[in-house]
Coordinates of C-alpha atoms in Angstrom, one line a residue:
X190 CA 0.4 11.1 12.4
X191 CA -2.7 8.9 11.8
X192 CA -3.4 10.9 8.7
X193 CA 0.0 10.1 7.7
X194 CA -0.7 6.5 8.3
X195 CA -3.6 5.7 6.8
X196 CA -2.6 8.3 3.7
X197 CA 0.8 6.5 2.5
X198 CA -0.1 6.1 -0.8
X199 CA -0.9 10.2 -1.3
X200 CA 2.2 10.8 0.8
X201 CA 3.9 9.1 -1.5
X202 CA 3.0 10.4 -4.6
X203 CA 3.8 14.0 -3.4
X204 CA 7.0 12.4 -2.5
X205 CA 8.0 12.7 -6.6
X206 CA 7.7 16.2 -7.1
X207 CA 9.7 16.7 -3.8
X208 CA 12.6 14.7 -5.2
X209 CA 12.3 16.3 -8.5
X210 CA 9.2 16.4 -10.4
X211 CA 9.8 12.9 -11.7
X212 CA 7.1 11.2 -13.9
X213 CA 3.8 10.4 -12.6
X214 CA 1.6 8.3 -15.1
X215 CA 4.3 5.2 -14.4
X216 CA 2.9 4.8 -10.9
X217 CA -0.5 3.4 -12.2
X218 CA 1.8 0.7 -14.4
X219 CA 2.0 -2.1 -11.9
X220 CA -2.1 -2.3 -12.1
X221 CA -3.6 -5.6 -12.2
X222 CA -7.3 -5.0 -12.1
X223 CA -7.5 -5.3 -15.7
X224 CA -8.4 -1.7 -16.1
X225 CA -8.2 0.7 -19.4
X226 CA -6.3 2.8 -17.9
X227 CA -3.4 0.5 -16.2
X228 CA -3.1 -1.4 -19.8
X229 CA -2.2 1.9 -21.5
X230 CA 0.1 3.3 -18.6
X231 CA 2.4 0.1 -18.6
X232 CA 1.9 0.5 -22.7
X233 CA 3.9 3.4 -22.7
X234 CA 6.0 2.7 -20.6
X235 CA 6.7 -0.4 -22.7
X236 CA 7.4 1.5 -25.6
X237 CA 9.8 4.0 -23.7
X238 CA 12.0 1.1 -22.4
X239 CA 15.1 1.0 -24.8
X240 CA 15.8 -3.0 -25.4
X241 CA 19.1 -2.4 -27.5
X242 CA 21.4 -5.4 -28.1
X243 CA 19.8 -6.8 -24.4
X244 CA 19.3 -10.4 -24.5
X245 CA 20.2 -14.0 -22.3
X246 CA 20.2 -14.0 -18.8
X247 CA 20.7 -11.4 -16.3
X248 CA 22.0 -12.6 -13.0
X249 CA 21.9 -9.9 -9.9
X250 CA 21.6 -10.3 -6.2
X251 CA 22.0 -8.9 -3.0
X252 CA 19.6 -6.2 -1.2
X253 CA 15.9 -8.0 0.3
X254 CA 15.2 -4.3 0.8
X255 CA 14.9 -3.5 -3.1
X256 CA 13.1 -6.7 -3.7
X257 CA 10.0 -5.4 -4.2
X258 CA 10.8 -2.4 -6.4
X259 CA 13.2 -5.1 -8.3
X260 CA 10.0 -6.7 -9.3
X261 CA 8.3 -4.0 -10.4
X262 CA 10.8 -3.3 -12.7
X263 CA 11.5 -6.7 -13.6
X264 CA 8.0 -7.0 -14.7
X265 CA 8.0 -3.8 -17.2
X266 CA 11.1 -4.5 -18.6
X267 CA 10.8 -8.1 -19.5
X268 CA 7.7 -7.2 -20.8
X269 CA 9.0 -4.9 -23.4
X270 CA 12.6 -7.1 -23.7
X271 CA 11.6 -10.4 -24.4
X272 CA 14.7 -11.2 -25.0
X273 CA 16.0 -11.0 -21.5
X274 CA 15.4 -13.3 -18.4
X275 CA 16.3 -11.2 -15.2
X276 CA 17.0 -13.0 -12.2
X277 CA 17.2 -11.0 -9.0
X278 CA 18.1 -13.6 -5.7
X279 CA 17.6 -11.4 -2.1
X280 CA 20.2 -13.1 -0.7
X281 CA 21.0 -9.5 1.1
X282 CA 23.4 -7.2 0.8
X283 CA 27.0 -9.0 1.8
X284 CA 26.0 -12.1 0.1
X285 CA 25.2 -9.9 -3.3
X286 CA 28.1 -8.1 -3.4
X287 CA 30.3 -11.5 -2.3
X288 CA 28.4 -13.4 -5.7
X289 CA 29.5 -10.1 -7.6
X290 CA 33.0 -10.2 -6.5
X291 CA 33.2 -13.7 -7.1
X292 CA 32.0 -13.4 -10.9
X293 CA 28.5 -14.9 -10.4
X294 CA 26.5 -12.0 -11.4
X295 CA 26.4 -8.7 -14.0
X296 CA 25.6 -6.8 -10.9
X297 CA 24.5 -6.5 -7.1
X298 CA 21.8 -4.8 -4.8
X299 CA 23.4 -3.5 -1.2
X300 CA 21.9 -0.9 1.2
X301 CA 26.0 0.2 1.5
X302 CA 28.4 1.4 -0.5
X303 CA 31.1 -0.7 -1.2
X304 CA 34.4 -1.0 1.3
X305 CA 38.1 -0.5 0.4
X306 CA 38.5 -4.3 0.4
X307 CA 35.1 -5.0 -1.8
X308 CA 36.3 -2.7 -4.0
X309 CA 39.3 -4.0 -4.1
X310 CA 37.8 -7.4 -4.8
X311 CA 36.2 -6.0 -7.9
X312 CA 39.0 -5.6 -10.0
X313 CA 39.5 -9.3 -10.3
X314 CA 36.4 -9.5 -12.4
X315 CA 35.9 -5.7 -13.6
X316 CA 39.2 -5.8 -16.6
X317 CA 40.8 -2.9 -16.2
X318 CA 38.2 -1.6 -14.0
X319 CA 35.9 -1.7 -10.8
X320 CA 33.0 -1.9 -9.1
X321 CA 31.1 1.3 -8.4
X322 CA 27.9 2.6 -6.6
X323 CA 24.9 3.5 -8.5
X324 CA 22.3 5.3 -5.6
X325 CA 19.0 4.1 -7.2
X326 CA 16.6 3.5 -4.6
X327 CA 15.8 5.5 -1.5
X328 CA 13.5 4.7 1.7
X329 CA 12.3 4.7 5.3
X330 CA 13.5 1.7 7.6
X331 CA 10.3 1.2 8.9
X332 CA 10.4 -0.2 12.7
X333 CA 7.3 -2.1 13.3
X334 CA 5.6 -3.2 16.2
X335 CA 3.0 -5.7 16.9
X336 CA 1.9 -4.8 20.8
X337 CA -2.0 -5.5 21.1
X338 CA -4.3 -2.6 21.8
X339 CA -1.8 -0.3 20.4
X340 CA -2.3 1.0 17.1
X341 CA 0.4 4.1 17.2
X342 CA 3.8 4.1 19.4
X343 CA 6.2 6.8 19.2
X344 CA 10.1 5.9 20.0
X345 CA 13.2 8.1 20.5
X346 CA 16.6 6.7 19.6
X347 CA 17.7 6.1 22.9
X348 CA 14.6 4.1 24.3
X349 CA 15.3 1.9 20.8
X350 CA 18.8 1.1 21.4
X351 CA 17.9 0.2 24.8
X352 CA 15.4 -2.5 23.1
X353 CA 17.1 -3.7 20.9
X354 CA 20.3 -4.1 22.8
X355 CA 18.0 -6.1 25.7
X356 CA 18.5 -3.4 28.3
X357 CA 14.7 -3.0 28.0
X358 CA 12.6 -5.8 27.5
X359 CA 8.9 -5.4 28.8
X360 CA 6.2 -3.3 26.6
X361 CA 5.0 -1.1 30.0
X362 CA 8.5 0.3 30.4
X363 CA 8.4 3.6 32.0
X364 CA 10.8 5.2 29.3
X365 CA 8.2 3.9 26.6
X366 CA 5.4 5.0 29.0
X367 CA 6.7 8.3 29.4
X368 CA 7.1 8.4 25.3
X369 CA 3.4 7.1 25.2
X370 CA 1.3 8.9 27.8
X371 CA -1.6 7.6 26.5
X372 CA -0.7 4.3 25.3
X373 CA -2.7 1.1 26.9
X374 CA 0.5 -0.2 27.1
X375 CA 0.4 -3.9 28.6
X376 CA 2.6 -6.1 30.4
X377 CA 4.0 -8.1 27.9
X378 CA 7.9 -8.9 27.1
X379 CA 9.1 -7.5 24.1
X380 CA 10.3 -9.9 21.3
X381 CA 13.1 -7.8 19.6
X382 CA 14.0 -9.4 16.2
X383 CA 17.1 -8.6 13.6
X384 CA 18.2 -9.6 10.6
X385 CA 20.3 -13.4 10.7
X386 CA 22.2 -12.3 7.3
X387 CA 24.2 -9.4 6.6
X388 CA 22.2 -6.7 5.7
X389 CA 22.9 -3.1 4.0
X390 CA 19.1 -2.5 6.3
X391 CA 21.2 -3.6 9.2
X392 CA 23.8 -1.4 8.7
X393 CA 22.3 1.7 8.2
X394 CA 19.5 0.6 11.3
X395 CA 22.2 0.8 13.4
X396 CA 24.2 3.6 12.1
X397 CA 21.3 5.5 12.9
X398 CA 21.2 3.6 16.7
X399 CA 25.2 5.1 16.9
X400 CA 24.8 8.2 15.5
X401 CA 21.7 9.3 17.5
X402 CA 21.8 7.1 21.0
X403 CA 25.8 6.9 20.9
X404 CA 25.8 6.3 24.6
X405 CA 22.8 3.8 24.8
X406 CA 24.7 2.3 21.5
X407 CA 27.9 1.2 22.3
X408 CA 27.9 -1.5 19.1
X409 CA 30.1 -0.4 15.7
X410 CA 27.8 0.0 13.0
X411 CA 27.9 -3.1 10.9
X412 CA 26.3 -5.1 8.3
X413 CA 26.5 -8.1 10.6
X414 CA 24.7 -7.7 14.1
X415 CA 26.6 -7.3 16.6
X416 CA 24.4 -6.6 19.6
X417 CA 23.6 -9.4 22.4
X418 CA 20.5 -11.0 22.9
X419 CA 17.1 -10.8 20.5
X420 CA 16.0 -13.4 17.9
X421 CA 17.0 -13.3 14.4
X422 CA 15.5 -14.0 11.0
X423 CA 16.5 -14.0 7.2
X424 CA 15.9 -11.0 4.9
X425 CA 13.1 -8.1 5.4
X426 CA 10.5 -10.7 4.9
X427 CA 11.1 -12.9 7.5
X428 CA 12.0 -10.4 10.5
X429 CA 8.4 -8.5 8.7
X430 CA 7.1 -11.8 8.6
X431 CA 8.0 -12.3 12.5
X432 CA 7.0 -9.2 13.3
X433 CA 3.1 -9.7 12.1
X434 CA 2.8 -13.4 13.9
X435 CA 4.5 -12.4 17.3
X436 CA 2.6 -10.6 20.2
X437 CA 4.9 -8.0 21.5
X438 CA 7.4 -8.2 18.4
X439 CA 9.3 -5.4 17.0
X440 CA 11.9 -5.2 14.3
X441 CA 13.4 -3.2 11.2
X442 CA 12.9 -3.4 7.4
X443 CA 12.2 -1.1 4.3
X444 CA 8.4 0.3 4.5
X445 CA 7.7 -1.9 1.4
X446 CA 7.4 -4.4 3.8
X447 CA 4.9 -2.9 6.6
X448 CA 2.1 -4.2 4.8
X449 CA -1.2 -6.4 5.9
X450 CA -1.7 -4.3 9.2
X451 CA 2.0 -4.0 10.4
X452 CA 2.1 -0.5 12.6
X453 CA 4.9 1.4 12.2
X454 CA 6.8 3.6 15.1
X455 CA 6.7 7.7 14.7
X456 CA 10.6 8.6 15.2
X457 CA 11.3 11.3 18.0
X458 CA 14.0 13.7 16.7
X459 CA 14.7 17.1 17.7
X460 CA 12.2 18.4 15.4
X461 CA 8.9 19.6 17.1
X462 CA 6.6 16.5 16.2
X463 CA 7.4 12.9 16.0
X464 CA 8.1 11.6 12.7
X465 CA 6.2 9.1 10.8
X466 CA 7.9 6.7 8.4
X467 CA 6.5 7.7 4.8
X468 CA 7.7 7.9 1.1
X469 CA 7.9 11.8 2.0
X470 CA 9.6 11.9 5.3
X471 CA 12.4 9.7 4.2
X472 CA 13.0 11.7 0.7
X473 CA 13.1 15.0 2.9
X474 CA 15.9 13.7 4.4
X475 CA 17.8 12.0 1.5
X476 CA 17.4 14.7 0.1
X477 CA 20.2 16.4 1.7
X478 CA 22.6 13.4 1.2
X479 CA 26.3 14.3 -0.3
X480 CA 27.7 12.3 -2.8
X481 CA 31.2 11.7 -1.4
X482 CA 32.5 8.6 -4.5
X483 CA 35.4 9.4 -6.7
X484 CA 35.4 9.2 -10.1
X485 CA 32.7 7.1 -11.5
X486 CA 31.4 6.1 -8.0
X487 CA 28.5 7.7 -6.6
X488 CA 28.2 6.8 -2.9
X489 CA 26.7 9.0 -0.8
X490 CA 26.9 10.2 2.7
X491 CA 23.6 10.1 4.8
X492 CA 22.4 12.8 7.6
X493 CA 21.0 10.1 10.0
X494 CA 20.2 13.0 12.7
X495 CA 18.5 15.5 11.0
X496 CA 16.4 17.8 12.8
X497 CA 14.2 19.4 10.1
X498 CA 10.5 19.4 10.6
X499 CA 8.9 15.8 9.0
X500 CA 12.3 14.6 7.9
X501 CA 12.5 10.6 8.7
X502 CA 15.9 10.0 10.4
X503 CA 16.5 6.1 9.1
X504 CA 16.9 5.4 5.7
X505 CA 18.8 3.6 2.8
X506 CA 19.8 3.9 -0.1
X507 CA 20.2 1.1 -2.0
X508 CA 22.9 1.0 -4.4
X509 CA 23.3 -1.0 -8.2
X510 CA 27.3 -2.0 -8.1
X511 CA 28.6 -2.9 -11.6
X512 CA 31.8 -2.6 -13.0
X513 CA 32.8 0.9 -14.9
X514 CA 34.8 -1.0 -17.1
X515 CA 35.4 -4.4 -17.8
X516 CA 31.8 -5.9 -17.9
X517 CA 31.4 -8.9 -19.2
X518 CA 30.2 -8.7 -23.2
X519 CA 27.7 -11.7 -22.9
X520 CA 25.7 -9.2 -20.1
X521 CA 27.3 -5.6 -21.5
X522 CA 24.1 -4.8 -22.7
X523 CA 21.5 -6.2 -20.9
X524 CA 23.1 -5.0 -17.8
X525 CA 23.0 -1.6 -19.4
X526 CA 19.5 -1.6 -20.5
X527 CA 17.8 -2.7 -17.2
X528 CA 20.0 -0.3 -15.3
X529 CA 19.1 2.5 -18.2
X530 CA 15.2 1.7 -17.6
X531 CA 15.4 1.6 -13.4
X532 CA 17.1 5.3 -13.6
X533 CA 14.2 6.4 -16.4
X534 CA 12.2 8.8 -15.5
X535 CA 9.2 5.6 -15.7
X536 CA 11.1 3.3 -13.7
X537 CA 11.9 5.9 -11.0
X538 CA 8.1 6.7 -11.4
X539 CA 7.5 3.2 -10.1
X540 CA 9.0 3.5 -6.9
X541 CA 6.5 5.9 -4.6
X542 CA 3.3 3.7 -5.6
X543 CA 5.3 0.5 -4.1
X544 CA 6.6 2.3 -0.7
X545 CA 10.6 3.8 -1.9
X546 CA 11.8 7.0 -2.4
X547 CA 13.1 8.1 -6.0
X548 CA 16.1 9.9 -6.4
X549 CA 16.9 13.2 -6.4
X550 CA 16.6 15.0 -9.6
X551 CA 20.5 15.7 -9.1
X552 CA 21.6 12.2 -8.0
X553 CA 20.0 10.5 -10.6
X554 CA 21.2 12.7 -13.5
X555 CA 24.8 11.6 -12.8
X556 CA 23.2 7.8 -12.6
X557 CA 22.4 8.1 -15.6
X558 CA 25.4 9.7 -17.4
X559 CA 27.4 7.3 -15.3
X560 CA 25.5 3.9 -17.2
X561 CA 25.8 5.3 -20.5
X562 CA 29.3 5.3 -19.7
X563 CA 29.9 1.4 -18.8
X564 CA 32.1 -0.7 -20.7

């Protein structure tokens, strides 16, 4: 598991030909030491991204979780469109997809698929049409920890529902001893943080907490949460954020954000060996995700108890919702050609090197046919 740790970056370069042998030379694009060889990787990309008719202002919110890989992509693509101005707000997911059902922006970010009743919604702005679910980023929920003098802590689901629902609140536990024989464990109260807003990261979190601990887990899965005591914060930054300043804090958010020495828990599933949350892990297990949409919509159905070796049991997808028809023609075809470029082989190439998952080769295929297709 150290290995695993202190290797992400490897781990998650292997991740790509697991999910489908997607391109590599785009990871090296985000390169800012000046380099040779960063200049010419982002230079091709450059010349692969298709600009069309795209100009204005693109307005999106929604998913913190994507942020990062948003900006990444943001940062190519405006580069070779200089044209557009894209404007991603991480206002989270419920917020995004309320500002998209309300008209306010081409598209949203959210770590669920849409709802009867969002959908619904939709078709007041999407003429003639709806909103949809475009899967186009994948990922661990990381759970970090910040408990001094341990550097590695492995959890089952059970023991975490009990955290975070306050039924166990001190660090020397003897369920988290018994997980952590030898753990230096010390006496020191646990500070269990979640998300203030309502968060796609949320929901899945704790679809994971009822799917694997549903007796410890008692709580309806839910973008809002629902559980009693804790302390809250807004987006994946700030519970992150809280997570690296507290002594004896632990919380959730996309592995993007376990950076600057946040430790990350190993996952106890049925599987032989606890399992670490990397680019690879979580891709094993997304891997096996259903697409269960209609028509145009390509939401998918998770597997958040899986029991194969090294496969990471919480993860997200986060989807793109637009309209399949109806768009509006100001934002038709910017909306198209950023959405065109994050599917791309090169902007799927981005995503390992920043700490998500790509696609599946067979997921993002019907992405792809499915944007060519907008109206």
């Amino acid at each position: 598991m150290k290995l695993q740790r202190k290797n992400r970056r490897a781990l998650a370069l292997g991740a790509l030909a697991v999910s489908g042998a997607l391109a590599l030379t785009a990871c090296g694009s985000d390169d800012t030491s000046g380099g040779n060889g960063g200049d010419a990787s982002a230079a091709a990309q450059a010349g692969n991204i298709k600009c069309d008719d795209a100009r204005g202002q693109l307005q999106a919110s929604g998913s913190s979780a994507q942020k990062n890989a948003i900006d990444a992509w943001v940062k190519q693509f405006t580069a070779a469109c200089k044209d557009v101005q894209v404007n991603y707000n991480p206002t989270g997911s419920g917020a995004g997809i309320t500002a998209f059902t309300q008209g306010q922006t081409a598209f949203a970010g959210s770590d669920s698929a849409l709802k009867p009743e969002e959908v619904e919604a939709s078709k007041k702005i999407c003429t003639d049409g709806q909103g949809i679910d475009l899967p186009m980023v994948g990922g661990p929920i990381a759970v970090g920890f910040n408990v001094p003098g341990v550097d590695q802590l492995t959890l089952d689901a059970a023991t975490m529902a009990q955290i975070f629902d306050n039924k166990i609140t001190n660090w020397n536990d003897e369920a988290i001893k018994k997980l952590n024989p030898d753990a230096k464990l010390p006496d020191l109260k646990i500070q269990a943080f979640h998300r203030s807003d309502e968060s796609g990261t949320t929901d899945n979190f704790t679809k994971y907490l009822k799917a694997a601990a549903p007796k410890d887990w008692t709580y309806e899965p839910g973008k809002s949460w629902e559980a009693e005591g804790g302390q809250s914060a807004q987006g994946s930054s700030g519970v992150a954020q809280q997570v690296k300043q507290t002594a004896g804090a632990i919380s959730y958010f996309e592995l993007s954000y376990a950076k600057d020495g946040i430790k990350t828990v190993d996952l106890k599933t049925e599987a032989t060996e606890p399992v670490a949350a990397t680019v690879e892990n979580a891709t094993a297990a997304i891997g096996a995700a259903k697409v269960v949409g209609t028509g145009k919509d390509l939401a998918l159905e998770l597997d958040y108890t899986p029991n194969a070796e090294g496969a990471y049991p919480i993860v997200l997808v986060t989807y793109e919702i637009v309209c399949d028809k109806g768009n509006k023609a100001e934002t038709l075809p910017a909306t198209k050609a950023f959405l065109n470029y994050m599917a791309s082989e090169d902007g799927q190439g981005l995503l390992a090197d920043a700490g998500y998952a790509p696609m599946p080769d067979e997921i993002i295929t019907k992405v792809r046919d499915t944007i060519a297709s907008l109206s």
